[in-house]
Amino acid sequence: MDGQAVAPRTAGHHRALAWCSRPDAPSAAVLVLHGGQEHGLHRPGRINPPGLRMWPFVRAVERATAGAEVAVGVVRYRCRGWNGDRADAARDTTAALQDLAEELGPVPTVLIGHSMGGRAALRAACHPCVAGVVALAPWCPDGEPAEHLEGRRLLMVHGERDKVTDPAGTVDFAVRARAAGAHTAGYRVARSGHTLLHRAGLWHRTAAVLTTGLLGLHDLPAEVTAALALPAGDRGGLDLPL
C-alpha cells in the first residue's frame, strides 16, 4: 500500500481518538500510539498490555507540557494487528487526526508511537496537523514507504538489544526518509530492548523532551538539531548513543 494512500474510514463507526487531558483552548496536541501485532482482527481487550505500557509516556508528556495548553490523547485501534495491506493501525491514526482537527482546529501535533504504533505514526505523518513523530522501537519493515515524509521531522529511538523490531531497520528507514526530504535524527538506547521497560525512566524522559522540543516549548538537544539539518544522503545523527 502506498504511503500516501491511508484512506479515511467510514464516519460514524469507531471513534479512534480518546483524550487523556484537554485544556479549554489547546494550542497544540500530542497523540500516543501503542504497539500491536502483525496480524490480528480482534479488538484490543479491556486489559491491554501494549496500551498500559504507554501510560507512563502519557503522564511524562502531561508533566512536561503542564501549563502550555497542550491536549494529550491516545489512538484507539479497532484491531490488535496491522493486517497487511489493510494497515488498520495507520487508518485509525489518520481517523484520530481527522477527529483532532475537527475538534481543535489545525493545531501542531506530535505523534509518539511504539512498535506497530511507531509504524502507524510514520505512515500517517503526512497529515497536515503533524509537526513531528517520536518513534519508539518502530516497526520499519523492508519496503515501508517513506516518500510521503518530505518536510516532516522524525525522531527515532531504538534499544540496541531489541529482538522484536530491528534497530538497523530503523536506521535504514531513516536514511530513506531523509533522502525523501524528511528531517531525521535517531538515538540508540544502550542495554535496553523492545518492551521499553529496562531503563524505563530514560525512555519516558527522552520521549517527553523530544516531544516538547518538536512543539517548540524548548530547544531540542543540540545533537538532534544538528542531525535534523543534515542533507539527504548523510547518515550522520541516526545512531546517537543514549
PDB file of C-alpha atoms in Angstrom:
ATOM      1  CA  MET A   1       0.000   0.000   0.000  1.00  0.00           C
ATOM      2  CA  ASP A   2       1.379   3.410  -0.951  1.00  0.00           C
ATOM      3  CA  GLY A   3       2.424   5.607   1.966  1.00  0.00           C
ATOM      4  CA  GLN A   4       0.198   8.434   0.754  1.00  0.00           C
ATOM      5  CA  ALA A   5      -2.886   6.275   0.408  1.00  0.00           C
ATOM      6  CA  VAL A   6      -4.028   5.846   4.001  1.00  0.00           C
ATOM      7  CA  ALA A   7      -7.709   6.362   3.312  1.00  0.00           C
ATOM      8  CA  PRO A   8     -10.150   7.650   5.885  1.00  0.00           C
ATOM      9  CA  ARG A   9     -12.607   5.154   7.309  1.00  0.00           C
ATOM     10  CA  THR A  10     -16.339   5.413   7.048  1.00  0.00           C
ATOM     11  CA  ALA A  11     -17.542   8.017   9.503  1.00  0.00           C
ATOM     12  CA  GLY A  12     -19.729   7.128  12.433  1.00  0.00           C
ATOM     13  CA  HIS A  13     -18.426   3.662  13.312  1.00  0.00           C
ATOM     14  CA  HIS A  14     -15.419   3.792  15.616  1.00  0.00           C
ATOM     15  CA  ARG A  15     -14.015   6.776  17.469  1.00  0.00           C
ATOM     16  CA  ALA A  16     -10.258   6.458  17.189  1.00  0.00           C
ATOM     17  CA  LEU A  17      -9.363   9.402  19.437  1.00  0.00           C
ATOM     18  CA  ALA A  18      -9.572   9.382  23.228  1.00  0.00           C
ATOM     19  CA  TRP A  19      -8.434  12.408  25.220  1.00  0.00           C
ATOM     20  CA  CYS A  20      -6.380  11.958  28.379  1.00  0.00           C
ATOM     21  CA  SER A  21      -6.168  15.678  29.146  1.00  0.00           C
ATOM     22  CA  ARG A  22      -7.586  18.573  27.152  1.00  0.00           C
ATOM     23  CA  PRO A  23      -7.337  22.262  28.075  1.00  0.00           C
ATOM     24  CA  ASP A  24     -10.190  24.577  27.172  1.00  0.00           C
ATOM     25  CA  ALA A  25      -8.274  26.152  24.292  1.00  0.00           C
ATOM     26  CA  PRO A  26      -5.414  23.865  23.229  1.00  0.00           C
ATOM     27  CA  SER A  27      -2.664  25.372  21.103  1.00  0.00           C
ATOM     28  CA  ALA A  28      -1.025  22.020  20.343  1.00  0.00           C
ATOM     29  CA  ALA A  29      -1.615  18.307  20.820  1.00  0.00           C
ATOM     30  CA  VAL A  30       0.165  15.012  21.371  1.00  0.00           C
ATOM     31  CA  LEU A  31      -1.214  11.606  20.377  1.00  0.00           C
ATOM     32  CA  VAL A  32       0.244   8.399  21.816  1.00  0.00           C
ATOM     33  CA  LEU A  33       0.062   5.126  19.857  1.00  0.00           C
ATOM     34  CA  HIS A  34       0.713   1.744  21.428  1.00  0.00           C
ATOM     35  CA  GLY A  35       2.090  -1.358  19.755  1.00  0.00           C
ATOM     36  CA  GLY A  36       0.297  -4.407  18.459  1.00  0.00           C
ATOM     37  CA  GLN A  37       0.696  -7.477  16.277  1.00  0.00           C
ATOM     38  CA  GLU A  38       1.495  -8.192  12.665  1.00  0.00           C
ATOM     39  CA  HIS A  39      -1.893  -9.907  12.282  1.00  0.00           C
ATOM     40  CA  GLY A  40      -4.974  -9.766  14.485  1.00  0.00           C
ATOM     41  CA  LEU A  41      -8.540  -8.725  13.720  1.00  0.00           C
ATOM     42  CA  HIS A  42      -9.865  -8.871  17.285  1.00  0.00           C
ATOM     43  CA  ARG A  43     -10.315  -5.658  19.253  1.00  0.00           C
ATOM     44  CA  PRO A  44      -7.786  -4.915  21.991  1.00  0.00           C
ATOM     45  CA  GLY A  45      -9.196  -6.207  25.292  1.00  0.00           C
ATOM     46  CA  ARG A  46     -10.032  -4.263  28.427  1.00  0.00           C
ATOM     47  CA  ILE A  47      -6.669  -5.373  29.810  1.00  0.00           C
ATOM     48  CA  ASN A  48      -4.288  -4.421  27.018  1.00  0.00           C
ATOM     49  CA  PRO A  49      -0.581  -4.657  27.975  1.00  0.00           C
ATOM     50  CA  PRO A  50       0.700  -2.709  24.918  1.00  0.00           C
ATOM     51  CA  GLY A  51      -1.661   0.137  25.823  1.00  0.00           C
ATOM     52  CA  LEU A  52      -0.809   0.044  29.514  1.00  0.00           C
ATOM     53  CA  ARG A  53       2.883   0.275  28.609  1.00  0.00           C
ATOM     54  CA  MET A  54       2.271   3.719  27.089  1.00  0.00           C
ATOM     55  CA  TRP A  55       0.539   5.336  30.087  1.00  0.00           C
ATOM     56  CA  PRO A  56       3.841   6.397  31.684  1.00  0.00           C
ATOM     57  CA  PHE A  57       4.630   8.184  28.415  1.00  0.00           C
ATOM     58  CA  VAL A  58       1.276   9.946  28.554  1.00  0.00           C
ATOM     59  CA  ARG A  59       1.971  11.049  32.118  1.00  0.00           C
ATOM     60  CA  ALA A  60       5.530  12.177  31.280  1.00  0.00           C
ATOM     61  CA  VAL A  61       4.227  14.321  28.413  1.00  0.00           C
ATOM     62  CA  GLU A  62       1.455  15.774  30.574  1.00  0.00           C
ATOM     63  CA  ARG A  63       4.010  16.785  33.210  1.00  0.00           C
ATOM     64  CA  ALA A  64       6.376  18.234  30.593  1.00  0.00           C
ATOM     65  CA  THR A  65       3.611  20.294  28.956  1.00  0.00           C
ATOM     66  CA  ALA A  66       1.832  21.436  32.126  1.00  0.00           C
ATOM     67  CA  GLY A  67       0.605  24.996  31.703  1.00  0.00           C
ATOM     68  CA  ALA A  68       1.351  25.049  27.968  1.00  0.00           C
ATOM     69  CA  GLU A  69      -2.231  24.399  26.750  1.00  0.00           C
ATOM     70  CA  VAL A  70      -1.361  21.075  25.107  1.00  0.00           C
ATOM     71  CA  ALA A  71      -4.017  18.402  24.671  1.00  0.00           C
ATOM     72  CA  VAL A  72      -2.830  14.821  25.145  1.00  0.00           C
ATOM     73  CA  GLY A  73      -4.688  11.823  23.768  1.00  0.00           C
ATOM     74  CA  VAL A  74      -4.329   8.229  22.657  1.00  0.00           C
ATOM     75  CA  VAL A  75      -5.262   6.480  19.425  1.00  0.00           C
ATOM     76  CA  ARG A  76      -7.769   3.651  19.889  1.00  0.00           C
ATOM     77  CA  TYR A  77      -7.354   0.803  17.424  1.00  0.00           C
ATOM     78  CA  ARG A  78     -10.192  -1.288  16.051  1.00  0.00           C
ATOM     79  CA  CYS A  79      -7.879  -4.300  15.732  1.00  0.00           C
ATOM     80  CA  ARG A  80      -4.878  -5.745  17.512  1.00  0.00           C
ATOM     81  CA  GLY A  81      -2.940  -6.140  14.252  1.00  0.00           C
ATOM     82  CA  TRP A  82      -1.600  -4.217  11.274  1.00  0.00           C
ATOM     83  CA  ASN A  83      -3.127  -6.802   8.936  1.00  0.00           C
ATOM     84  CA  GLY A  84      -1.149  -6.412   5.738  1.00  0.00           C
ATOM     85  CA  ASP A  85      -2.463  -4.013   3.144  1.00  0.00           C
ATOM     86  CA  ARG A  86      -5.349  -3.087   5.453  1.00  0.00           C
ATOM     87  CA  ALA A  87      -2.853  -1.133   7.578  1.00  0.00           C
ATOM     88  CA  ASP A  88      -5.528  -0.880  10.260  1.00  0.00           C
ATOM     89  CA  ALA A  89      -3.415   0.979  12.814  1.00  0.00           C
ATOM     90  CA  ALA A  90      -2.450   3.616  10.238  1.00  0.00           C
ATOM     91  CA  ARG A  91      -6.073   4.105   9.208  1.00  0.00           C
ATOM     92  CA  ASP A  92      -7.106   4.535  12.829  1.00  0.00           C
ATOM     93  CA  THR A  93      -4.307   7.066  13.327  1.00  0.00           C
ATOM     94  CA  THR A  94      -5.467   9.067  10.319  1.00  0.00           C
ATOM     95  CA  ALA A  95      -9.033   8.938  11.649  1.00  0.00           C
ATOM     96  CA  ALA A  96      -7.859  10.172  15.061  1.00  0.00           C
ATOM     97  CA  LEU A  97      -6.004  13.057  13.406  1.00  0.00           C
ATOM     98  CA  GLN A  98      -9.131  13.966  11.464  1.00  0.00           C
ATOM     99  CA  ASP A  99     -11.161  13.969  14.684  1.00  0.00           C
ATOM    100  CA  LEU A 100      -8.472  16.095  16.332  1.00  0.00           C
ATOM    101  CA  ALA A 101      -8.501  18.658  13.522  1.00  0.00           C
ATOM    102  CA  GLU A 102     -12.297  18.885  13.617  1.00  0.00           C
ATOM    103  CA  GLU A 103     -12.340  19.415  17.386  1.00  0.00           C
ATOM    104  CA  LEU A 104      -9.270  21.616  17.914  1.00  0.00           C
ATOM    105  CA  GLY A 105      -8.541  23.086  14.505  1.00  0.00           C
ATOM    106  CA  PRO A 106      -5.212  22.640  12.714  1.00  0.00           C
ATOM    107  CA  VAL A 107      -3.040  22.700  15.844  1.00  0.00           C
ATOM    108  CA  PRO A 108       0.529  21.334  15.607  1.00  0.00           C
ATOM    109  CA  THR A 109       0.511  17.726  16.756  1.00  0.00           C
ATOM    110  CA  VAL A 110       3.258  15.293  17.708  1.00  0.00           C
ATOM    111  CA  LEU A 111       2.741  11.552  17.370  1.00  0.00           C
ATOM    112  CA  ILE A 112       4.503   9.222  19.832  1.00  0.00           C
ATOM    113  CA  GLY A 113       4.330   5.627  18.674  1.00  0.00           C
ATOM    114  CA  HIS A 114       5.820   2.364  19.921  1.00  0.00           C
ATOM    115  CA  SER A 115       6.477  -0.628  17.652  1.00  0.00           C
ATOM    116  CA  MET A 116       3.369  -1.018  15.436  1.00  0.00           C
ATOM    117  CA  GLY A 117       2.285   2.373  16.750  1.00  0.00           C
ATOM    118  CA  GLY A 118       5.572   3.817  15.501  1.00  0.00           C
ATOM    119  CA  ARG A 119       4.894   2.396  12.055  1.00  0.00           C
ATOM    120  CA  ALA A 120       1.370   3.815  12.140  1.00  0.00           C
ATOM    121  CA  ALA A 121       2.666   7.243  13.190  1.00  0.00           C
ATOM    122  CA  LEU A 122       5.206   7.283  10.377  1.00  0.00           C
ATOM    123  CA  ARG A 123       2.644   6.117   7.837  1.00  0.00           C
ATOM    124  CA  ALA A 124       0.128   8.802   8.882  1.00  0.00           C
ATOM    125  CA  ALA A 125       2.680  11.615   9.336  1.00  0.00           C
ATOM    126  CA  CYS A 126       1.715  13.313   6.072  1.00  0.00           C
ATOM    127  CA  HIS A 127      -1.448  14.623   7.762  1.00  0.00           C
ATOM    128  CA  PRO A 128      -1.244  18.449   7.768  1.00  0.00           C
ATOM    129  CA  CYS A 129      -1.526  18.674  11.567  1.00  0.00           C
ATOM    130  CA  VAL A 130       1.565  16.560  12.208  1.00  0.00           C
ATOM    131  CA  ALA A 131       4.518  18.637  13.408  1.00  0.00           C
ATOM    132  CA  GLY A 132       6.727  15.626  14.053  1.00  0.00           C
ATOM    133  CA  VAL A 133       6.967  11.995  15.107  1.00  0.00           C
ATOM    134  CA  VAL A 134       8.738  10.360  18.028  1.00  0.00           C
ATOM    135  CA  ALA A 135       9.025   6.699  17.020  1.00  0.00           C
ATOM    136  CA  LEU A 136       9.986   4.320  19.840  1.00  0.00           C
ATOM    137  CA  ALA A 137      11.382   0.957  18.665  1.00  0.00           C
ATOM    138  CA  PRO A 138       9.339   1.404  15.484  1.00  0.00           C
ATOM    139  CA  TRP A 139       8.445  -1.472  13.193  1.00  0.00           C
ATOM    140  CA  CYS A 140      10.044  -0.458   9.899  1.00  0.00           C
ATOM    141  CA  PRO A 141       9.944  -3.486   7.589  1.00  0.00           C
ATOM    142  CA  ASP A 142      11.760  -3.605   4.264  1.00  0.00           C
ATOM    143  CA  GLY A 143       9.919  -1.561   1.688  1.00  0.00           C
ATOM    144  CA  GLU A 144       7.998   0.589   4.181  1.00  0.00           C
ATOM    145  CA  PRO A 145       7.143   3.755   2.217  1.00  0.00           C
ATOM    146  CA  ALA A 146       8.952   6.975   3.086  1.00  0.00           C
ATOM    147  CA  GLU A 147       8.272   9.218   0.087  1.00  0.00           C
ATOM    148  CA  HIS A 148       5.311  10.906   1.799  1.00  0.00           C
ATOM    149  CA  LEU A 149       7.519  12.245   4.629  1.00  0.00           C
ATOM    150  CA  GLU A 150       9.084  15.196   2.834  1.00  0.00           C
ATOM    151  CA  GLY A 151       9.445  18.116   5.245  1.00  0.00           C
ATOM    152  CA  ARG A 152       8.468  16.100   8.326  1.00  0.00           C
ATOM    153  CA  ARG A 153      10.647  15.858  11.452  1.00  0.00           C
ATOM    154  CA  LEU A 154      11.171  12.270  12.564  1.00  0.00           C
ATOM    155  CA  LEU A 155      12.930  11.323  15.781  1.00  0.00           C
ATOM    156  CA  MET A 156      13.664   7.603  16.135  1.00  0.00           C
ATOM    157  CA  VAL A 157      14.651   5.900  19.391  1.00  0.00           C
ATOM    158  CA  HIS A 158      15.582   2.204  19.471  1.00  0.00           C
ATOM    159  CA  GLY A 159      17.003  -0.146  22.090  1.00  0.00           C
ATOM    160  CA  GLU A 160      20.228  -1.816  20.988  1.00  0.00           C
ATOM    161  CA  ARG A 161      19.034  -5.192  22.382  1.00  0.00           C
ATOM    162  CA  ASP A 162      15.691  -5.180  20.588  1.00  0.00           C
ATOM    163  CA  LYS A 163      14.886  -8.660  19.246  1.00  0.00           C
ATOM    164  CA  VAL A 164      11.363  -7.828  18.037  1.00  0.00           C
ATOM    165  CA  THR A 165      11.870  -4.868  15.712  1.00  0.00           C
ATOM    166  CA  ASP A 166      15.250  -4.362  14.091  1.00  0.00           C
ATOM    167  CA  PRO A 167      17.306  -1.297  15.126  1.00  0.00           C
ATOM    168  CA  ALA A 168      19.145  -1.497  11.787  1.00  0.00           C
ATOM    169  CA  GLY A 169      15.793  -1.349  10.022  1.00  0.00           C
ATOM    170  CA  THR A 170      15.020   1.877  11.846  1.00  0.00           C
ATOM    171  CA  VAL A 171      18.285   3.439  10.655  1.00  0.00           C
ATOM    172  CA  ASP A 172      17.710   2.233   7.091  1.00  0.00           C
ATOM    173  CA  PHE A 173      14.205   3.703   7.117  1.00  0.00           C
ATOM    174  CA  ALA A 174      15.541   6.997   8.480  1.00  0.00           C
ATOM    175  CA  VAL A 175      18.112   7.102   5.655  1.00  0.00           C
ATOM    176  CA  ARG A 176      15.378   6.625   3.053  1.00  0.00           C
ATOM    177  CA  ALA A 177      13.144   9.186   4.746  1.00  0.00           C
ATOM    178  CA  ARG A 178      15.974  11.697   4.746  1.00  0.00           C
ATOM    179  CA  ALA A 179      16.557  11.017   1.046  1.00  0.00           C
ATOM    180  CA  ALA A 180      12.849  11.755   0.507  1.00  0.00           C
ATOM    181  CA  GLY A 181      13.237  15.163   2.177  1.00  0.00           C
ATOM    182  CA  ALA A 182      12.393  14.375   5.803  1.00  0.00           C
ATOM    183  CA  HIS A 183      14.465  15.743   8.677  1.00  0.00           C
ATOM    184  CA  THR A 184      15.580  12.796  10.770  1.00  0.00           C
ATOM    185  CA  ALA A 185      17.585  12.006  13.900  1.00  0.00           C
ATOM    186  CA  GLY A 186      17.915   8.846  15.961  1.00  0.00           C
ATOM    187  CA  TYR A 187      19.037   7.576  19.355  1.00  0.00           C
ATOM    188  CA  ARG A 188      20.311   4.109  20.243  1.00  0.00           C
ATOM    189  CA  VAL A 189      19.400   3.175  23.828  1.00  0.00           C
ATOM    190  CA  ALA A 190      22.144   1.044  25.368  1.00  0.00           C
ATOM    191  CA  ARG A 191      21.223  -2.024  27.433  1.00  0.00           C
ATOM    192  CA  SER A 192      17.541  -1.856  26.504  1.00  0.00           C
ATOM    193  CA  GLY A 193      15.198  -3.955  24.396  1.00  0.00           C
ATOM    194  CA  HIS A 194      11.775  -3.758  22.815  1.00  0.00           C
ATOM    195  CA  THR A 195       9.418  -3.511  25.766  1.00  0.00           C
ATOM    196  CA  LEU A 196      10.677  -0.086  26.951  1.00  0.00           C
ATOM    197  CA  LEU A 197      10.753  -1.479  30.493  1.00  0.00           C
ATOM    198  CA  HIS A 198      14.519  -1.678  31.019  1.00  0.00           C
ATOM    199  CA  ARG A 199      15.775   1.869  31.627  1.00  0.00           C
ATOM    200  CA  ALA A 200      12.115   2.883  31.521  1.00  0.00           C
ATOM    201  CA  GLY A 201      12.689   6.282  33.112  1.00  0.00           C
ATOM    202  CA  LEU A 202      15.164   7.178  30.366  1.00  0.00           C
ATOM    203  CA  TRP A 203      12.650   6.236  27.680  1.00  0.00           C
ATOM    204  CA  HIS A 204       9.921   8.331  29.342  1.00  0.00           C
ATOM    205  CA  ARG A 205      12.146  11.389  29.830  1.00  0.00           C
ATOM    206  CA  THR A 206      13.594  11.193  26.328  1.00  0.00           C
ATOM    207  CA  ALA A 207      10.173  10.947  24.705  1.00  0.00           C
ATOM    208  CA  ALA A 208       8.931  13.952  26.712  1.00  0.00           C
ATOM    209  CA  VAL A 209      11.995  16.065  25.886  1.00  0.00           C
ATOM    210  CA  LEU A 210      11.795  15.262  22.176  1.00  0.00           C
ATOM    211  CA  THR A 211       8.066  15.866  22.061  1.00  0.00           C
ATOM    212  CA  THR A 212       8.171  19.238  23.782  1.00  0.00           C
ATOM    213  CA  GLY A 213      11.119  20.189  21.580  1.00  0.00           C
ATOM    214  CA  LEU A 214       9.149  19.355  18.437  1.00  0.00           C
ATOM    215  CA  LEU A 215       6.301  21.504  19.758  1.00  0.00           C
ATOM    216  CA  GLY A 216       8.695  24.425  20.243  1.00  0.00           C
ATOM    217  CA  LEU A 217       8.252  24.584  24.005  1.00  0.00           C
ATOM    218  CA  HIS A 218      12.030  24.498  24.356  1.00  0.00           C
ATOM    219  CA  ASP A 219      15.065  23.792  22.173  1.00  0.00           C
ATOM    220  CA  LEU A 220      15.715  20.253  21.036  1.00  0.00           C
ATOM    221  CA  PRO A 221      19.013  18.708  22.193  1.00  0.00           C
ATOM    222  CA  ALA A 222      21.917  20.138  20.207  1.00  0.00           C
ATOM    223  CA  GLU A 223      22.823  16.777  18.665  1.00  0.00           C
ATOM    224  CA  VAL A 224      19.256  16.321  17.437  1.00  0.00           C
ATOM    225  CA  THR A 225      19.137  19.807  15.936  1.00  0.00           C
ATOM    226  CA  ALA A 226      22.416  19.120  14.114  1.00  0.00           C
ATOM    227  CA  ALA A 227      21.137  15.791  12.779  1.00  0.00           C
ATOM    228  CA  LEU A 228      17.867  17.293  11.574  1.00  0.00           C
ATOM    229  CA  ALA A 229      19.830  19.796   9.496  1.00  0.00           C
ATOM    230  CA  LEU A 230      21.903  17.177   7.639  1.00  0.00           C
ATOM    231  CA  PRO A 231      21.236  16.779   3.898  1.00  0.00           C
ATOM    232  CA  ALA A 232      19.881  13.745   2.079  1.00  0.00           C
ATOM    233  CA  GLY A 233      22.480  11.014   1.762  1.00  0.00           C
ATOM    234  CA  ASP A 234      24.240  11.832   5.026  1.00  0.00           C
ATOM    235  CA  ARG A 235      23.909   9.018   7.588  1.00  0.00           C
ATOM    236  CA  GLY A 236      25.070  11.169  10.497  1.00  0.00           C
ATOM    237  CA  GLY A 237      22.934  11.626  13.575  1.00  0.00           C
ATOM    238  CA  LEU A 238      20.891   8.475  13.022  1.00  0.00           C
ATOM    239  CA  ASP A 239      22.554   6.295  15.672  1.00  0.00           C
ATOM    240  CA  LEU A 240      23.304   8.622  18.560  1.00  0.00           C
ATOM    241  CA  PRO A 241      24.179   6.859  21.852  1.00  0.00           C
ATOM    242  CA  LEU A 242      21.806   7.263  24.767  1.00  0.00           C
TER     243      LEU A 242
END
